[in-house]
Every structure is written in structure tokens, then in C-alpha cells.
Short mmCIF file of C-alpha atoms and ligand atoms in Angstrom, two decimals:
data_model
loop_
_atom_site.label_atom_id
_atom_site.label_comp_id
_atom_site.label_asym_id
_atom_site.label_seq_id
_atom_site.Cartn_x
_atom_site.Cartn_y
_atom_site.Cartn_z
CA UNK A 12 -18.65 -11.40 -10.48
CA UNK A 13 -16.25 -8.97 -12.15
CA UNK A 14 -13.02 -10.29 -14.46
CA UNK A 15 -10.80 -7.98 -11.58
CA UNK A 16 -12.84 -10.03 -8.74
CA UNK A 17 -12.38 -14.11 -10.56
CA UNK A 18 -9.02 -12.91 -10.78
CA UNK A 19 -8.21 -12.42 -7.57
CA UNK A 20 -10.19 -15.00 -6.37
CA UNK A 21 -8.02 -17.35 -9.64
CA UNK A 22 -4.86 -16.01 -8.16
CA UNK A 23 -5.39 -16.35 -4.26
CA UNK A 24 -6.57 -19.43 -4.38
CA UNK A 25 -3.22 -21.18 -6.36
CA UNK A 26 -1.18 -18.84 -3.81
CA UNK A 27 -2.25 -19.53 -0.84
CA UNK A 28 -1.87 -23.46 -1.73
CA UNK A 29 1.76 -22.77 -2.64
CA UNK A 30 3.89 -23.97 0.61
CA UNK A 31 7.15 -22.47 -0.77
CA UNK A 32 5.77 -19.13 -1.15
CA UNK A 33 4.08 -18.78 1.93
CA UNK A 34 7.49 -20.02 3.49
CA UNK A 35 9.44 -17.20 1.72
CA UNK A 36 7.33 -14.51 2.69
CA UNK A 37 6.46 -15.70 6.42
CA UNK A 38 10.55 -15.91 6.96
CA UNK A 39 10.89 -12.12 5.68
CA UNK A 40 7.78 -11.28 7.80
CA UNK A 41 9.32 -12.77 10.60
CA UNK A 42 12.91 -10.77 10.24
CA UNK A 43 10.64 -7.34 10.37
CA UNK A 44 9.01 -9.08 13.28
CA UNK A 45 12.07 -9.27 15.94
CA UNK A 46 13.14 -5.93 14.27
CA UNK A 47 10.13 -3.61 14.97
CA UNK A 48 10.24 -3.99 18.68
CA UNK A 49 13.81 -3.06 19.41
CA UNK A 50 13.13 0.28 16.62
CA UNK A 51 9.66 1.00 19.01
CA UNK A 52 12.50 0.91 22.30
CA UNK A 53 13.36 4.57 20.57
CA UNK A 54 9.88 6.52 22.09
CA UNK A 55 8.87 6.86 25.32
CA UNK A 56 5.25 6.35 24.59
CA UNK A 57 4.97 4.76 21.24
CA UNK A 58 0.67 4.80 21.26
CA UNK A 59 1.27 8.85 21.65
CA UNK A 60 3.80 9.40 19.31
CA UNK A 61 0.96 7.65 16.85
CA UNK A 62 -1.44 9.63 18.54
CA UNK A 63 0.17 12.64 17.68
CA UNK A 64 1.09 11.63 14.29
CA UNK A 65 -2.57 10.82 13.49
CA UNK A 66 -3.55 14.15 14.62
CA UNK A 67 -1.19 16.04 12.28
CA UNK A 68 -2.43 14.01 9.30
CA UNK A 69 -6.09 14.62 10.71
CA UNK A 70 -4.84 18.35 10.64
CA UNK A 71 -2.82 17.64 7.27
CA UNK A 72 -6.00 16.62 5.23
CA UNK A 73 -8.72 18.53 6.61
CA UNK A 74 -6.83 21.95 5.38
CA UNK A 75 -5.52 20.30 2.19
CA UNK A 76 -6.37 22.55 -0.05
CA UNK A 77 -4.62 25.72 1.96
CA UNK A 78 -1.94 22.93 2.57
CA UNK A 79 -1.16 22.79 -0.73
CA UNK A 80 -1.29 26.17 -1.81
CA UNK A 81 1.00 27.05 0.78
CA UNK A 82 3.55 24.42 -0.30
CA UNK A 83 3.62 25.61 -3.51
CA UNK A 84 3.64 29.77 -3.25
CA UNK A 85 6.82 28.18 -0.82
CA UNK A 86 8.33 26.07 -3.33
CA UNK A 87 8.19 28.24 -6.25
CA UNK A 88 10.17 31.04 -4.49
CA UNK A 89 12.94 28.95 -4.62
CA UNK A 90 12.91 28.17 -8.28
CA UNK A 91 10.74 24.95 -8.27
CA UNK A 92 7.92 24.32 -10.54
CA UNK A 93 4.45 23.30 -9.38
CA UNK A 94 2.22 20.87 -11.87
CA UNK A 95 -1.11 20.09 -10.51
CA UNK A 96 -2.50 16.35 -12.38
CA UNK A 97 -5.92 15.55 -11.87
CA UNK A 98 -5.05 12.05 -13.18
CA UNK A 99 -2.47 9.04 -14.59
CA UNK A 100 -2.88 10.65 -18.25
CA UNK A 101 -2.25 14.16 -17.33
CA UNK A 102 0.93 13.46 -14.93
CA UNK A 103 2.11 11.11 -17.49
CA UNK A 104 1.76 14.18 -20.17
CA UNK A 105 3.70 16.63 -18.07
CA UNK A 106 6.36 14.27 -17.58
CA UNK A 107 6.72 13.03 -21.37
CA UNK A 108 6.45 17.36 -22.18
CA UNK A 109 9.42 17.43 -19.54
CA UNK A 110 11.72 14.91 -20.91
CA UNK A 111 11.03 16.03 -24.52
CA UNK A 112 12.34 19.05 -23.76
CA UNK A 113 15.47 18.06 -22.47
CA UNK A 114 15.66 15.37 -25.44
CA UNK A 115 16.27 12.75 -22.31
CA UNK A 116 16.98 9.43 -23.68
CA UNK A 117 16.96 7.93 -20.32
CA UNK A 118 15.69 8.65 -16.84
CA UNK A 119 16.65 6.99 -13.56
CA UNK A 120 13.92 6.13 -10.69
CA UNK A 121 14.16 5.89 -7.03
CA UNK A 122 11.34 3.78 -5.65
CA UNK A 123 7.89 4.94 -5.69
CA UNK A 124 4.12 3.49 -5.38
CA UNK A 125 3.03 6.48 -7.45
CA UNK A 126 4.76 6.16 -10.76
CA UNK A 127 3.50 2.44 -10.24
CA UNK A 128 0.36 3.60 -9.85
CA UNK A 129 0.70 5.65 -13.32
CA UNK A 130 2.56 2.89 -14.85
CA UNK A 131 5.08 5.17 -15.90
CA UNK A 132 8.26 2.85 -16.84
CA UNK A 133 6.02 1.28 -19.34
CA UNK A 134 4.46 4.56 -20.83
CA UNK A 135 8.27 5.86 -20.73
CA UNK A 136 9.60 2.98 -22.72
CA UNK A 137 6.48 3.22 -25.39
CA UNK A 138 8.24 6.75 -26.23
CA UNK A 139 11.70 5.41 -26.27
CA UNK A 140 12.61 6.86 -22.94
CA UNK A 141 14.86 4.07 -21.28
CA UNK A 142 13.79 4.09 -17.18
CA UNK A 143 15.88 3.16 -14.73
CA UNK A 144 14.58 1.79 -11.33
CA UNK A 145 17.47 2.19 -8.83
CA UNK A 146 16.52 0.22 -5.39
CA UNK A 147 17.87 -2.16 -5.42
CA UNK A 148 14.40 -4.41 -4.73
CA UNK A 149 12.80 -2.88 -7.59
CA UNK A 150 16.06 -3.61 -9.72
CA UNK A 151 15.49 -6.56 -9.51
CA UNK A 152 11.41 -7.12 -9.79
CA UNK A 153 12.12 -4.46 -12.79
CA UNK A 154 14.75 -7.21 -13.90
CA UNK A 155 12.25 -10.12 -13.40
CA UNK A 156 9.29 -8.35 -15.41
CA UNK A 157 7.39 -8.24 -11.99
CA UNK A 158 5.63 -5.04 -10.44
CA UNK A 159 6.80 -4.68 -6.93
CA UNK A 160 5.31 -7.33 -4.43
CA UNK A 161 5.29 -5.26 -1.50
CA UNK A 162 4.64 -1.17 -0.98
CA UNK A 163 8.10 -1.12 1.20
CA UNK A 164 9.78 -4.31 0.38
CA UNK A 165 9.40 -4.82 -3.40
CA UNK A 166 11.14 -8.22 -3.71
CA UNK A 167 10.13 -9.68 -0.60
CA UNK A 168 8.48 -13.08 -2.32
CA UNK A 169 12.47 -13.73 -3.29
CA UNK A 170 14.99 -15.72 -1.56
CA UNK A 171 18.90 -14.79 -1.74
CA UNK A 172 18.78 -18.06 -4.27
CA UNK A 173 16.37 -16.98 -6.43
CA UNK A 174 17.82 -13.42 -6.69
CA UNK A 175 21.40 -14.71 -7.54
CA UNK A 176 18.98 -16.99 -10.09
CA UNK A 177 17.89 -14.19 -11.45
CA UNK A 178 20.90 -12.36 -11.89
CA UNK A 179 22.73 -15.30 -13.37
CA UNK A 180 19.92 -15.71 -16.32
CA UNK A 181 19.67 -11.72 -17.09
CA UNK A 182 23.05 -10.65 -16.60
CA UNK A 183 25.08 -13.68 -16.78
CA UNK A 184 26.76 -13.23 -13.46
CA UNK A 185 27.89 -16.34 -11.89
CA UNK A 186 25.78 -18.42 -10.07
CA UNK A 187 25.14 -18.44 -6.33
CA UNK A 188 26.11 -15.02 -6.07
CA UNK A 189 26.25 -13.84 -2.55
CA UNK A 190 23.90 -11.47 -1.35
CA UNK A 191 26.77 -8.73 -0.97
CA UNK A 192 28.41 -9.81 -4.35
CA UNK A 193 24.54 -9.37 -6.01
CA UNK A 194 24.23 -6.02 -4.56
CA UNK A 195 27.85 -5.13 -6.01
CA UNK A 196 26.37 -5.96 -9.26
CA UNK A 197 23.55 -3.74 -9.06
CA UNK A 198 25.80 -1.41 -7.91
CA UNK A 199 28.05 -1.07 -10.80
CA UNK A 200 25.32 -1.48 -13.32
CA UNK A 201 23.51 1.42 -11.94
CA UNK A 202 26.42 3.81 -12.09
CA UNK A 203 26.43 4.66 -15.28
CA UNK A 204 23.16 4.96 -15.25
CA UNK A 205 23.07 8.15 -12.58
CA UNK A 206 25.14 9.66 -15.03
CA UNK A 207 23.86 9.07 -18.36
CA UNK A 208 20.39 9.43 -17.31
CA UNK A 209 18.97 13.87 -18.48
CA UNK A 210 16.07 13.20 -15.74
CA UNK A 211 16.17 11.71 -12.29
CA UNK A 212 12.29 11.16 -11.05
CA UNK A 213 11.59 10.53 -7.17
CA UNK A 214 8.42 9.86 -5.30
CA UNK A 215 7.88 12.02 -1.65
CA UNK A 216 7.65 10.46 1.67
CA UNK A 217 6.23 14.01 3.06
CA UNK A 218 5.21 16.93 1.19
CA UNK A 219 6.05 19.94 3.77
CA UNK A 220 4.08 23.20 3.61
CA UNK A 221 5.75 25.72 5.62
CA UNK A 222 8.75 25.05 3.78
CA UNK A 223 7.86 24.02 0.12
CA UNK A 224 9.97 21.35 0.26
CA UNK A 225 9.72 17.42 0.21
CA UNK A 226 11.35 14.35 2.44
CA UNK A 227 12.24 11.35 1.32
CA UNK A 228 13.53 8.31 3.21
CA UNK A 229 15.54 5.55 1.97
CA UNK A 230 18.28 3.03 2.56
CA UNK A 231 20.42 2.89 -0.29
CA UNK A 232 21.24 6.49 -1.25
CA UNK A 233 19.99 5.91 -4.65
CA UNK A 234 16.92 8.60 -4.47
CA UNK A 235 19.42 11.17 -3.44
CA UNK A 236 21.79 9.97 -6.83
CA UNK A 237 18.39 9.96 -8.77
CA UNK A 238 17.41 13.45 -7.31
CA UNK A 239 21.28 15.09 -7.63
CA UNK A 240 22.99 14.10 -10.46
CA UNK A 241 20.44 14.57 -13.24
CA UNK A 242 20.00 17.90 -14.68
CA UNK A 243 16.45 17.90 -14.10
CA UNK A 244 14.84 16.22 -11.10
CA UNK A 245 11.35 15.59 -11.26
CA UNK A 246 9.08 14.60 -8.19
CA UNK A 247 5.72 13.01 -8.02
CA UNK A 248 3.82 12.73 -5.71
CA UNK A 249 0.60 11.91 -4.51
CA UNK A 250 -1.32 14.83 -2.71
CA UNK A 251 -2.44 13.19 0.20
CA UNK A 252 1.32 13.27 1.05
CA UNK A 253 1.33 16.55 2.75
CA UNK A 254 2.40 17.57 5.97
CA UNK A 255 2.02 20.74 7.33
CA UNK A 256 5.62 21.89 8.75
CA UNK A 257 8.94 20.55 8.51
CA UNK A 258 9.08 20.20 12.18
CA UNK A 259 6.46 17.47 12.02
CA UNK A 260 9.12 14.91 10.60
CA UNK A 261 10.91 14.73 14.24
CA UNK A 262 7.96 12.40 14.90
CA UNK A 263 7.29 11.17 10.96
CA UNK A 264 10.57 9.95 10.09
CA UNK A 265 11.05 7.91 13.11
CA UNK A 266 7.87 6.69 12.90
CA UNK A 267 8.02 5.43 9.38
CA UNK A 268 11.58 3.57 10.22
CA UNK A 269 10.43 2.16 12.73
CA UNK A 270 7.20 0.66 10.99
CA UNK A 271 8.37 0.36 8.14
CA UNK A 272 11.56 -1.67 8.41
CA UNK A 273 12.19 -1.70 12.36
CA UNK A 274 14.85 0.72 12.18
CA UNK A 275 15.06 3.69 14.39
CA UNK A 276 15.78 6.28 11.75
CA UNK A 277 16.29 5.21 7.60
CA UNK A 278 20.17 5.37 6.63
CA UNK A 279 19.39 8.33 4.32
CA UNK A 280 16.54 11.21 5.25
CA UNK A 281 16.80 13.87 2.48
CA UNK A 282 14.89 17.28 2.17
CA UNK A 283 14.50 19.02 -1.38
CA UNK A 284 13.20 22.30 -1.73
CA UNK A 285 14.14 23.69 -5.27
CA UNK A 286 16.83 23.31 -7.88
CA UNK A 287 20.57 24.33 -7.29
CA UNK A 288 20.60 27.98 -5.84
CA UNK A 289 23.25 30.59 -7.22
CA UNK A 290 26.58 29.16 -5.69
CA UNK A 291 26.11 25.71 -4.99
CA UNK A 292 28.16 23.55 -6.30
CA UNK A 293 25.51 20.54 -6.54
CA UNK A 294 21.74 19.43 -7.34
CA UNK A 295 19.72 19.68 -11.03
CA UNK A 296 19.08 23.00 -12.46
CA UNK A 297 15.53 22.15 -12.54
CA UNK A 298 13.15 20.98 -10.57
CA UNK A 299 9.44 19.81 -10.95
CA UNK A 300 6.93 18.55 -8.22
CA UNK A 301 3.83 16.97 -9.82
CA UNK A 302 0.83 16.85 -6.90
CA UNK A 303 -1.23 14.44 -7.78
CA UNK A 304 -5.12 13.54 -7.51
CA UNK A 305 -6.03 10.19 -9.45
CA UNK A 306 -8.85 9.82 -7.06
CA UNK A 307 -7.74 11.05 -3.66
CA UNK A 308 -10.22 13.67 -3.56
CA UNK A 309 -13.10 10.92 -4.20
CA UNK A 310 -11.73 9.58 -0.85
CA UNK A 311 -11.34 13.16 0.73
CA UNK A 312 -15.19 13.80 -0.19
CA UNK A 313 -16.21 10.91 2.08
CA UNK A 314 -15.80 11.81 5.83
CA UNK A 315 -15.31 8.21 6.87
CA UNK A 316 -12.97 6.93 4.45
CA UNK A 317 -10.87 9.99 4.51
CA UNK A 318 -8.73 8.57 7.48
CA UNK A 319 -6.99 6.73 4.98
CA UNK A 320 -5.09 9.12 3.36
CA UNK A 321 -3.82 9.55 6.59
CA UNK A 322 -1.26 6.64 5.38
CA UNK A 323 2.41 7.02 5.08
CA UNK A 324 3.15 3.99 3.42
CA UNK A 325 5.23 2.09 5.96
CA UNK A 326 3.31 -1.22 5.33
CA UNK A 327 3.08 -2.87 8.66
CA UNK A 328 -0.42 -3.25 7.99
CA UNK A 329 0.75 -5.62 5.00
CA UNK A 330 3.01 -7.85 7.30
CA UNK A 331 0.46 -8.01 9.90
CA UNK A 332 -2.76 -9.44 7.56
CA UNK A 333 -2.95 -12.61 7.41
CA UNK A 334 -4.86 -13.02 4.33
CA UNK A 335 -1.54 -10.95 2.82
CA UNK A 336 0.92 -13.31 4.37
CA UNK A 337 -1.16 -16.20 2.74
CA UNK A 338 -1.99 -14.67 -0.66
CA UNK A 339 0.61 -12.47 -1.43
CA UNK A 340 0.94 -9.08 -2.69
CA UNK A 341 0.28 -9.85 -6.58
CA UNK A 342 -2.75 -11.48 -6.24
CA UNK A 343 -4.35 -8.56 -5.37
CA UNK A 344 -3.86 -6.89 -8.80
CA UNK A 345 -3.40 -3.29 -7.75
CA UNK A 346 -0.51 -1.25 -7.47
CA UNK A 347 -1.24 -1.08 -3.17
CA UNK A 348 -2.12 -4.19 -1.68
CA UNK A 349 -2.95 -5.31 1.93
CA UNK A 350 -5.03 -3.82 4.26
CA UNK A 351 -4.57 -0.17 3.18
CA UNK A 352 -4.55 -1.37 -0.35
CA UNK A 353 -8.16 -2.93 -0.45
CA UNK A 354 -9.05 0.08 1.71
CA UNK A 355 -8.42 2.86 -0.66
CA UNK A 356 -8.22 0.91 -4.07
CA UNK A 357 -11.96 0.97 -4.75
CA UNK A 358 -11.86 4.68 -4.25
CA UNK A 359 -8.95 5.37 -6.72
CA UNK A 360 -9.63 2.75 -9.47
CA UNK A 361 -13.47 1.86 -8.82
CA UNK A 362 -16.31 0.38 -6.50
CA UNK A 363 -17.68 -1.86 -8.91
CA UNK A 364 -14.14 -3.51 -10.19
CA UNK A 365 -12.87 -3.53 -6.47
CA UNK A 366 -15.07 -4.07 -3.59
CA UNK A 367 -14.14 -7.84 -3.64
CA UNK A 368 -10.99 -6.58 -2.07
CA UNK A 369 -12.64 -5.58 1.13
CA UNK A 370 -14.22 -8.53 1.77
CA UNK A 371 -10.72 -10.02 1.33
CA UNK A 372 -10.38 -9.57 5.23
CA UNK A 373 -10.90 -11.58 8.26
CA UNK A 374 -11.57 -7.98 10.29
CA UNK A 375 -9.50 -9.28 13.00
CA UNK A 376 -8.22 -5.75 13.53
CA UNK A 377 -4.73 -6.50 13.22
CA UNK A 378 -4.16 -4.11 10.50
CA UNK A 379 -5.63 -1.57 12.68
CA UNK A 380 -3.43 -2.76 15.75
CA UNK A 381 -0.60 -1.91 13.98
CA UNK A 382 -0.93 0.99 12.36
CA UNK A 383 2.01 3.79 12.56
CA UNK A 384 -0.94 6.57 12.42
CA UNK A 385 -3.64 4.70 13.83
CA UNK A 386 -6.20 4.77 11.21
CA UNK A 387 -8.55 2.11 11.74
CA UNK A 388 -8.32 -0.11 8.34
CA UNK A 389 -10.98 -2.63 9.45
CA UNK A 390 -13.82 -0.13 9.80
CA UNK A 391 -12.82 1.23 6.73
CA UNK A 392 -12.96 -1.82 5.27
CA UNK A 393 -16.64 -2.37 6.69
CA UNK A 394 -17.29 1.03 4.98
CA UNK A 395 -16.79 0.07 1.91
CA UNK A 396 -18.76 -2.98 2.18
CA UNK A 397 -21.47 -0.97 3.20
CA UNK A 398 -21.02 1.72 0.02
CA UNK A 399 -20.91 -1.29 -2.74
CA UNK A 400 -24.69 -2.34 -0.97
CA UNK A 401 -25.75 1.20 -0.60
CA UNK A 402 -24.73 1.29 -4.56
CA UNK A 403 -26.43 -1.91 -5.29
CA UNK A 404 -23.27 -3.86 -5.87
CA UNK A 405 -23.99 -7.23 -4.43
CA UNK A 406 -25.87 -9.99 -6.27
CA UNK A 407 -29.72 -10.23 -5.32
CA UNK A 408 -28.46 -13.81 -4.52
CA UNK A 409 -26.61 -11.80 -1.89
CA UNK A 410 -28.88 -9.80 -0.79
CA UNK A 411 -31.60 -12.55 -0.45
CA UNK A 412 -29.19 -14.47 1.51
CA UNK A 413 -28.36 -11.99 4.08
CA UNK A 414 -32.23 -10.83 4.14
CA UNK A 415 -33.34 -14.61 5.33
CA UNK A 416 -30.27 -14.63 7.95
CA UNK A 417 -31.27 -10.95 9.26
CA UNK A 418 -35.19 -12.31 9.59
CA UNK A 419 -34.14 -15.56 11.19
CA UNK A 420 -31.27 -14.13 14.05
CA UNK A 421 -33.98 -11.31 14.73
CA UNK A 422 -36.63 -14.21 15.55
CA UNK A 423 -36.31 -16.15 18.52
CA UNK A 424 -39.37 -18.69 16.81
CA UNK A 425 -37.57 -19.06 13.47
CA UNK A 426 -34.02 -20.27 15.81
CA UNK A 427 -35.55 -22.76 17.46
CA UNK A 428 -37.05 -24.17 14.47
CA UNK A 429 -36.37 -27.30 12.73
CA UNK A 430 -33.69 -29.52 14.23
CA UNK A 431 -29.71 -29.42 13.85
CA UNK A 432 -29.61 -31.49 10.45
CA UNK A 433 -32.06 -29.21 8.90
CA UNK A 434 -30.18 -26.55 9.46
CA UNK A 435 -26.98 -27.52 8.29
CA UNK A 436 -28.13 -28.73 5.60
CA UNK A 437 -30.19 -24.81 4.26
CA UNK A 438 -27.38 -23.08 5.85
CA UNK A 439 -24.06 -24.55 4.00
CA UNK A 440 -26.61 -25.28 0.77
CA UNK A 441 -26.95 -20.78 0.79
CA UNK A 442 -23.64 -20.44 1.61
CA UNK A 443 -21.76 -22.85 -0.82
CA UNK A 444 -18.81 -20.06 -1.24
CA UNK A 445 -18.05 -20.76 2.27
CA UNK A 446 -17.92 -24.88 2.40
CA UNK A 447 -15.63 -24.76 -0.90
CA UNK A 448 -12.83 -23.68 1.00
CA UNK A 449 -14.03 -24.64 4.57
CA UNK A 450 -15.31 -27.07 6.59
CA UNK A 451 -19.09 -26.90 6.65
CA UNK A 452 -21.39 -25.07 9.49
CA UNK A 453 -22.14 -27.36 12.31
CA UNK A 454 -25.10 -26.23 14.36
CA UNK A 455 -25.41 -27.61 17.86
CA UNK A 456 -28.24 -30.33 19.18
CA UNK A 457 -29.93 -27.72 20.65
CA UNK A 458 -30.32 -23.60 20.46
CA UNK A 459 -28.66 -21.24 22.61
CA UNK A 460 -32.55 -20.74 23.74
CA UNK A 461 -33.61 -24.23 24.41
CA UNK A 462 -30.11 -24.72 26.49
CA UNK A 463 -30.96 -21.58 28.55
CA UNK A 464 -33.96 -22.51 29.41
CA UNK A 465 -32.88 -26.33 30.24
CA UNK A 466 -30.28 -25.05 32.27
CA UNK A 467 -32.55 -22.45 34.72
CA UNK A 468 -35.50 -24.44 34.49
CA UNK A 469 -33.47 -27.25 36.49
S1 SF4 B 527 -2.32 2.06 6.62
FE1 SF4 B 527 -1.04 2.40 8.42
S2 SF4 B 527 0.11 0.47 8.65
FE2 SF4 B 527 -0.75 0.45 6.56
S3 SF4 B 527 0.87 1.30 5.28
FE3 SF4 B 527 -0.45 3.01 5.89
S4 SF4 B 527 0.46 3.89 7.73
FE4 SF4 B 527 1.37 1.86 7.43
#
């Protein structure tokens, strides 16, 4: 077993034993619950508005490389800057060249999964660049020391109690703070912030082709700070993110709000497409979009797992697994968790480190139920099982195991051998993983063969 793998294993196991965190995150879960079907009241026919989304994606990623090319001959006519990064180190670079450059002492964030993925507040901070998150959820996990616990929700595992807590230890607020009163806080501490900071940096919900711009959603208004007041606004963005025309976000942005939080459309929907323009009064005087790779074209190169990048991040699939609602998103130890997370993890950051991940799955489907665009996690998740064996990533304890089950189901003779103690006694003895946290196999008097025949023999 890999360190990554008796981590997770370390970490789930004390989780899902802990009552008052499953509590905390089930009674968040359940608030998105009893939202999501009053935002879904919005379309007509909510399965074809996925359909349709799906199909753009499909459309999206099969011409990504023309996609791309178009978005940036589009953007760059307008003044914006184009950095392709194959990787974490080489977006990283660029941005550290960037801020250099405008000797920026400090930057401020909006929220996105792909600077987590780079870990860029800590690189930032190892050059003495102070970085600022601005939602107010990763405020305060970026308070706490925590990475965020969810992909939309970043301080979901918290309770109003433990966030006034938190405030009262780090900023020395008063205690029991009221939810309003803590965002106030925030609010004024950020402030300054917006306009100190020489370099705002935002993620992209959507990066749009036909008219070299990017969309991002939020509920705060503190991307659109992050993005305008700066001098220099710099976006990242992962380049699976694309979409091909601004007109697609008529079905995208309601989609996403409605999956992602249960709202019909997010309080703030913002397009970018360049720095300020001769005459306007507002907006940085530069702007950078940095399209990044880490690994998505390792997922684009296989025709099966390349659904996934069909994603747009709303996390429904998260609130609808039930081994995330028991374990938590910081067990997994990746920057995306859940469904989608174990899904394209082992693509991005390696097989051999991560294919535990998609066995951390019950395949019920749900994931795939609820899916804004349809992409159907489970099987995915049985793909990568199937790559990692193909690879010769399973024990030969494993494979031995599975070999002897295959040769006994396949022979009716083997079944009906030996009576019901026997085999409960080889069958939880191979599988000891399963009887440490279960209760162990039972096997009935009799095989499913021996009944049949009993029964029309009669
Ligand atoms: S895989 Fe689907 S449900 Fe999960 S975050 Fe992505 S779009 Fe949302």
C-alpha cells in the first residue's frame, strides 16, 4: 500500500467515527438539499437542459485545441495576454515573473480549485508576496491553516460556533459573534486589502471562445473587487474550462446555481475579456489568462475518462456520496475530492499514488444521478480500477484473490461445494479488509443451485 493510500485509509477511518463531524456536514448537506429542488423549478426540462449542457462540453473538449486557439487570437485583440503552463511549476513561474514586475507586495484571491491545485498562497508567501483569499469560506479555512473542505463550499465542516471560535482566537473579536457580525468582520478586514493589493488573481468558471473572454460566478462580489481594483488582474485557469460561445452560459450559469448552491442564478455573474479599454473609467491595465494543463491532456488522451473534464465544478456529486458525507473532504488528501475528485485525481497527480481513491466508492450511482452535465462518475470510476490492473497496480494477493472468486462463480461444481461453515470461514479469512470494518459474509444453508432444484423438483 502507498503512504497517499494508509493515509487516507488513517484519516477516513478516525472521520467517519467522529459523530460531531458527520453531524456538521450532514446538516449543511441537508440545507443544499431542500434548496436544489425549488432552483431545478427554473427549467422546463431539467434532464435536457443537462442533456444539452453535456453535449456542448462533449463539443467543448473534442475541438479543444481549435477551442483554445480561438479564445486566445480573441482575447489578445483586446489587449489580454495569453500564457500557456504545461504544469504547477511553470504557472507558478509566470505568476512570480508577473508580480516581480510590478514589485507587488501583496495580491488578493477570489476562490479557486486551481491555485489550490498549484498551491500558490504558499509558493507566494515563500517569496514574500502576502496573498489574500477573499470568500469569505476560504477566509476563514485560510484563517484556520486548513485547505478548503469542499470544491464549492470551503468551510462547510464549520458550524456558526466554531467560526465565531475562530475569529475570536485569530482576530480577537468577541466571542459568539453572529453570523452577520462575523461576515462584517471579514468584510472590513478585506477592504484594505482590495486596495493595497498590485495583483488581483481569479480562477474561471467558463473560458468562452468566440469571445476571448472568461465568466465567473460568485456570491459575494469579491472576485469582481479582486479582478477590478488591482492594477493587474491575473486569471488562471484550468483548460478543460472552455466553452465554445458566450451564448452557451444561458444554459451554464443556471445550471451551475442551481447545482451548485440551489440558487436559480449566482448573485454576481461577471464576464472579462481584456484590461481597461481607452475611455473606461474602470478595470486593471493589465490582464493575464494562464490556460493550464497539469495533466488534463493525460485525461483528454483517454477516450473514456475524457467525460470528466466535462465538469464544471458545482459539486453536487460531493453532497450526494455517501462515502463523502461520512469521510469528509480532507481525508481524501487532494485538492478535488468526492466523486469527481477520485475520478480525475489519479490522472492529474498519478495512478500508482491514487487509485485507492476509486475504490473509495460504493458505485451506487448517485454521483452520476446527480450530475449537472451528466457525466457518468461511477463508470469512470470502474475505469480506473480497470487501468491500475491493466498497469499491474494491485497486489498479487489481489489478484490471486479475485482469480479464485472468478474460477469459483464461473463453476456451478466449485458453488455447491463444501457446506455453509466452510465457506464462511475461506471467504472472510481472503477477505479480512472487508470483516475489519464489517460484519462478516454469511453464506446460506444451501446454494442458489441446490434451492432451485429443491424447489422444481417438488
Ligand atoms: S462531476 Fe458533475 S456533479 Fe460533480 S462537480 Fe462536476 S459537474 Fe458537478
Amino acid at each position: 500500500m502507498t503512504e497517499t493510500a494508509s493515509t487516507f485509509h488513517a484519516k477516513s477511518t478516525i472521520k467517519s467515527a467522529d459523530l460531531d463531524h458527520r453531524f456538521k456536514v450532514n446538516f449543511n448537506i441537508s440545507k443544499y438539499n431542500n434548496t436544489v429542488p425549488l432552483g431545478k423549478l427554473q427549467f422546463a426540462d431539467v434532464d435536457l437542459a443537462r442533456e444539452r449542457a453535456k453535449n456542448i462540453k462533449w463539443r467543448a473538449i473534442e475541438t479543444l485545441d481549435q477551442q483554445l486557439e480561438d479564445f486566445e487570437t480573441n482575447f489578445s485583440k483586446r489587449g489580454g495576454k495569453v500564457i500557456w503552463a504545461e504544469n504547477a511549476e511553470q504557472a507558478l513561474q509566470e505568476i512570480l515573473n508577473i508580480c516581480k514586475a510590478k514589485n507587488c507586495s501583496s495580491v488578493v484571491k477570489s476562490k479557486s480549485m486551481v491555485t489550490e491545485e498549484i498551491h500558490l498562497n504558499s509558493f507566494l508567501e515563500e517569496n514574500g508576496i502576502e496573498s489574500v483569499e477573499t470568500d469569505l469560506g476560504e477566509y476563514i479555512q485560510q484563517l484556520d491553516g486548513e485547505p478548503p473542505y469542499h470544491i464549492v463550499t470551503p468551510a462547510m465542516h464549520k458550524s456558526k460556533e466554531d467560526v465565531a471560535k475562530l475569529f475570536y482566537e485569530k482576530l480577537h473579536t468577541a466571542p459568539n459573534l453572529s453570523p452577520r457580525e462575523l461576515t462584517l468582520v471579514a468584510r472590513e478586514k478585506l477592504r484594505d486589502k482590495y486596495l493595497a493589493a498590485q495583483v488581483g488573481i481569479t480562477g474561471a468558471n467558463f473560458i468562452i471562445s468566440d469571445v476571448g473572454g472568461i465568466a465567473v460566478t460568485e456570491n459575494e462580489g469579491n472576485a469582481r473587487l479582486s479582478a477590478a481594483f488591482p492594477k493587474t488582474h491575473i486569471v488562471i485557469a484550468g483548460i478543460e474550462k472552455i466553452i465554445p460561445s458566450m451564448t452557451d452560459l444561458a444554459i451554464f450559469w443556471p445550471l451551475l446555481a442551481t447545482y451548485g448552491t440551489g440558487q436559480k442564478l449566482t448573485v454576481y455573474n461577471t464576464l472579462l475579456s481584456g484590461p481597461k479599454q481607452p475611455g473606461e473609467p474602470d478595470g486593471p491595465t493589465e490582464m493575464y489568462v494562464i490556460l493550464l494543463d497539469n495533466g488534463r491532456t493525460n485525461i483528454l488522451d483517454n477516450p473514456v475518462s475524457r467525460e470528466s473534464l466535462y465538469c464544471i465544478r458545482c459539486g453536487a456529486c460531493l453532497n450526494a456520496c455517501p462515502i463523502y458525507k461520512n469521510i469528509g473532504g480532507h481525508a481524501y488528501g487532494t485538492t478535488y475530492s468526492g466523486p469527481i475528485g477520485s475520478v480525475i485525481t489519479p490522472h492529474l497527480s498519478g495512478l500508482k499514488q491514487y487509485k485507492h481513491l476509486s475504490d473509495a466508492s460504493s458505485l451506487c450511482g448517485n454521483c452520476t444521478e446527480v450530475c449537472a452535465v451528466k457525466i457518468n462518475l461511477h463508470e469512470l470510476l470502474l475505469e480506473n480500477r480497470y487501468e491500475a490492473a491493466e498497469e499491474g497496480l494491485v497486489s498479487t494477493a489481489e489478484k490471486f484473490a479475485w482469480k479464485l472468486w472468478r474460477k469459483a462463480s464461473l463453476s456451478r461444481k466449485m458453488m455447491n461445494r463444501g457446506n455453509k461453515k466452510i465457506k464462511n470461514w475461506m471467504v472472510n479469512k481472503a477477505f479480512k479488509g472487508w470483516t475489519a470494518h464489517r460484519a462478516p459474509l454469511d453464506f446460506a444453508e444451501k446454494t442458489f443451485n441446490q434451492q432451485w432444484i429443491e424447489k422444481h423438483t417438488k
